[in-house]
């Protein structure tokens, strides 16, 4: 029997604990049905800050480094935004991503038939959409220095951020994107603004060189980020894998969320480089934030977090069959009419967060019943 995989659940802030609780119930269901894993829980964000003035304890950070998969809810909100900079710098989500070296962020975007009408895009535009964003997560303008706000001698204030990438940072995330494209339809679209940014020029040159040297079987195209924003709403089915830096990947993938009808539907995986045994640090989270406007009301859609757990099953827990089953169960729950408020039409019944978790568990039971096989 192989070692049990370790799964750590961190709810975080706002709706995070509500949506993670549903993913945890799903994980418990898989444990009862043979998944070889242990589940544990940790505090993160304001709930930890109220205890000792830090967003993450030393113990939980250690657990993160030992876990095979972290299932993370969300962080953010007015209280977090009012904290001193040093608290954020030593415990915020960017710190955690950097500490675990989670440089490759995978965000699958797949149109779901049952949610055709929840999308703001026309059904013929979103038909057959199935692509993956690979977003660089540990570099670029969110980390570059110098940064800060200063007061100039003339009394004006000046805010500075620095967009910076090394060839090594570009190549390691490009490798993830090329390999993913190779396992799919062999088309990679690399996004930057090399027309106006030096880091964009370097990005394009490095990606082009890698293709020539190692990935000649993958068709590579380059697209300016502004054009990509337009193409995502014009003809999203043209994409297979999109590679983007930290900033452009953040913005463009939120835009693409509307293909699926709601921000509450999109999962993600953030991965480090594999070690010699093939193990990654891995954090799985919905792409949405802490949604303070609906926190604590059991209105949040937990499906992005549940689908993030499906990604963990596939990429970190060696359970691709379980991942397929869970994705099928989410589709079935939606086909059967389960909707939370964010994706319900005016006349449709709206489920609570827990109600949606129940609907997925019911679908899992039905799909795994002997008569369904
Ligand atoms: P948000 O994603 O939290 O919310 C945007 C809108 O989508 C809100 O109207 C919200 O109610 C809705 N929404 C989001 N998730 C939903 C869900 N699961 N079900 C139903 N509706 C949902 O973005 P925001 O309002 O711009 O940011 C709020 C806070 O979250 C900010 O502090 C921001 O910094 C933080 N944030 C954190 C993360 C993260 O933890 N990875 C990501 C994005 C934003």
JSON list of C-alpha atoms in Angstrom, two decimals, residues 15 18-20 22-23 26 71 112 114-115 260 262-268 285-288 299-311 326-335 337-343 351-361 363:
[
{"chain": "A", "resi": 15, "resn": "UNK", "atom": "CA", "xyz": [-16.78, 32.90, 1.87]},
{"chain": "A", "resi": 18, "resn": "UNK", "atom": "CA", "xyz": [-18.06, 28.07, 3.58]},
{"chain": "A", "resi": 19, "resn": "UNK", "atom": "CA", "xyz": [-16.91, 26.81, 0.19]},
{"chain": "A", "resi": 20, "resn": "UNK", "atom": "CA", "xyz": [-13.99, 24.80, 1.60]},
{"chain": "A", "resi": 22, "resn": "UNK", "atom": "CA", "xyz": [-18.25, 21.65, 1.01]},
{"chain": "A", "resi": 23, "resn": "UNK", "atom": "CA", "xyz": [-15.04, 20.48, -0.73]},
{"chain": "A", "resi": 26, "resn": "UNK", "atom": "CA", "xyz": [-16.73, 15.72, -0.85]},
{"chain": "A", "resi": 71, "resn": "UNK", "atom": "CA", "xyz": [-7.35, 23.13, -0.67]},
{"chain": "A", "resi": 112, "resn": "UNK", "atom": "CA", "xyz": [-20.82, 23.74, -19.35]},
{"chain": "A", "resi": 114, "resn": "UNK", "atom": "CA", "xyz": [-26.32, 23.25, -18.49]},
{"chain": "A", "resi": 115, "resn": "UNK", "atom": "CA", "xyz": [-25.09, 26.80, -17.80]},
{"chain": "A", "resi": 260, "resn": "UNK", "atom": "CA", "xyz": [-18.69, 29.38, -17.68]},
{"chain": "A", "resi": 262, "resn": "UNK", "atom": "CA", "xyz": [-20.06, 32.55, -13.03]},
{"chain": "A", "resi": 263, "resn": "UNK", "atom": "CA", "xyz": [-16.83, 33.31, -11.22]},
{"chain": "A", "resi": 264, "resn": "UNK", "atom": "CA", "xyz": [-18.05, 30.68, -8.77]},
{"chain": "A", "resi": 265, "resn": "UNK", "atom": "CA", "xyz": [-17.40, 27.89, -11.32]},
{"chain": "A", "resi": 266, "resn": "UNK", "atom": "CA", "xyz": [-13.67, 28.25, -11.99]},
{"chain": "A", "resi": 267, "resn": "UNK", "atom": "CA", "xyz": [-11.07, 26.09, -10.22]},
{"chain": "A", "resi": 268, "resn": "UNK", "atom": "CA", "xyz": [-7.30, 26.47, -10.29]},
{"chain": "A", "resi": 285, "resn": "UNK", "atom": "CA", "xyz": [-8.26, 27.18, -5.01]},
{"chain": "A", "resi": 286, "resn": "UNK", "atom": "CA", "xyz": [-11.24, 28.77, -6.72]},
{"chain": "A", "resi": 287, "resn": "UNK", "atom": "CA", "xyz": [-10.23, 31.79, -8.78]},
{"chain": "A", "resi": 288, "resn": "UNK", "atom": "CA", "xyz": [-12.75, 34.02, -7.03]},
{"chain": "A", "resi": 299, "resn": "UNK", "atom": "CA", "xyz": [-25.13, 32.07, -0.76]},
{"chain": "A", "resi": 300, "resn": "UNK", "atom": "CA", "xyz": [-21.69, 31.25, -2.20]},
{"chain": "A", "resi": 301, "resn": "UNK", "atom": "CA", "xyz": [-21.34, 28.78, -5.02]},
{"chain": "A", "resi": 302, "resn": "UNK", "atom": "CA", "xyz": [-18.94, 26.05, -3.79]},
{"chain": "A", "resi": 303, "resn": "UNK", "atom": "CA", "xyz": [-18.46, 24.39, -7.20]},
{"chain": "A", "resi": 304, "resn": "UNK", "atom": "CA", "xyz": [-15.19, 26.18, -8.05]},
{"chain": "A", "resi": 305, "resn": "UNK", "atom": "CA", "xyz": [-13.70, 24.85, -4.82]},
{"chain": "A", "resi": 306, "resn": "UNK", "atom": "CA", "xyz": [-15.18, 21.38, -5.37]},
{"chain": "A", "resi": 307, "resn": "UNK", "atom": "CA", "xyz": [-13.73, 21.39, -8.91]},
{"chain": "A", "resi": 308, "resn": "UNK", "atom": "CA", "xyz": [-10.40, 22.53, -7.42]},
{"chain": "A", "resi": 309, "resn": "UNK", "atom": "CA", "xyz": [-10.51, 19.39, -5.28]},
{"chain": "A", "resi": 310, "resn": "UNK", "atom": "CA", "xyz": [-11.09, 17.41, -8.49]},
{"chain": "A", "resi": 311, "resn": "UNK", "atom": "CA", "xyz": [-7.89, 18.98, -9.88]},
{"chain": "A", "resi": 326, "resn": "UNK", "atom": "CA", "xyz": [-16.34, 14.22, -9.40]},
{"chain": "A", "resi": 327, "resn": "UNK", "atom": "CA", "xyz": [-16.39, 16.37, -12.56]},
{"chain": "A", "resi": 328, "resn": "UNK", "atom": "CA", "xyz": [-19.15, 14.16, -13.91]},
{"chain": "A", "resi": 329, "resn": "UNK", "atom": "CA", "xyz": [-21.08, 14.54, -10.63]},
{"chain": "A", "resi": 330, "resn": "UNK", "atom": "CA", "xyz": [-20.85, 18.35, -10.84]},
{"chain": "A", "resi": 331, "resn": "UNK", "atom": "CA", "xyz": [-22.16, 18.23, -14.43]},
{"chain": "A", "resi": 332, "resn": "UNK", "atom": "CA", "xyz": [-24.97, 15.91, -13.34]},
{"chain": "A", "resi": 333, "resn": "UNK", "atom": "CA", "xyz": [-25.98, 18.13, -10.42]},
{"chain": "A", "resi": 334, "resn": "UNK", "atom": "CA", "xyz": [-26.17, 21.08, -12.84]},
{"chain": "A", "resi": 335, "resn": "UNK", "atom": "CA", "xyz": [-28.05, 19.02, -15.44]},
{"chain": "A", "resi": 337, "resn": "UNK", "atom": "CA", "xyz": [-31.14, 21.78, -12.09]},
{"chain": "A", "resi": 338, "resn": "UNK", "atom": "CA", "xyz": [-28.97, 22.56, -9.04]},
{"chain": "A", "resi": 339, "resn": "UNK", "atom": "CA", "xyz": [-28.21, 26.30, -9.02]},
{"chain": "A", "resi": 340, "resn": "UNK", "atom": "CA", "xyz": [-26.83, 28.74, -6.47]},
{"chain": "A", "resi": 341, "resn": "UNK", "atom": "CA", "xyz": [-27.95, 32.38, -6.72]},
{"chain": "A", "resi": 342, "resn": "UNK", "atom": "CA", "xyz": [-24.99, 33.50, -8.88]},
{"chain": "A", "resi": 343, "resn": "UNK", "atom": "CA", "xyz": [-26.10, 31.29, -11.78]},
{"chain": "A", "resi": 351, "resn": "UNK", "atom": "CA", "xyz": [-29.74, 26.43, -3.40]},
{"chain": "A", "resi": 352, "resn": "UNK", "atom": "CA", "xyz": [-27.60, 27.42, -0.43]},
{"chain": "A", "resi": 353, "resn": "UNK", "atom": "CA", "xyz": [-23.88, 26.64, -0.36]},
{"chain": "A", "resi": 354, "resn": "UNK", "atom": "CA", "xyz": [-24.60, 23.48, 1.67]},
{"chain": "A", "resi": 355, "resn": "UNK", "atom": "CA", "xyz": [-27.53, 22.61, -0.63]},
{"chain": "A", "resi": 356, "resn": "UNK", "atom": "CA", "xyz": [-25.16, 22.62, -3.62]},
{"chain": "A", "resi": 357, "resn": "UNK", "atom": "CA", "xyz": [-22.71, 20.38, -1.69]},
{"chain": "A", "resi": 358, "resn": "UNK", "atom": "CA", "xyz": [-25.65, 18.01, -1.00]},
{"chain": "A", "resi": 359, "resn": "UNK", "atom": "CA", "xyz": [-26.57, 18.00, -4.72]},
{"chain": "A", "resi": 360, "resn": "UNK", "atom": "CA", "xyz": [-23.02, 16.98, -5.72]},
{"chain": "A", "resi": 361, "resn": "UNK", "atom": "CA", "xyz": [-22.91, 14.23, -3.08]},
{"chain": "A", "resi": 363, "resn": "UNK", "atom": "CA", "xyz": [-24.92, 12.86, -7.86]}
]
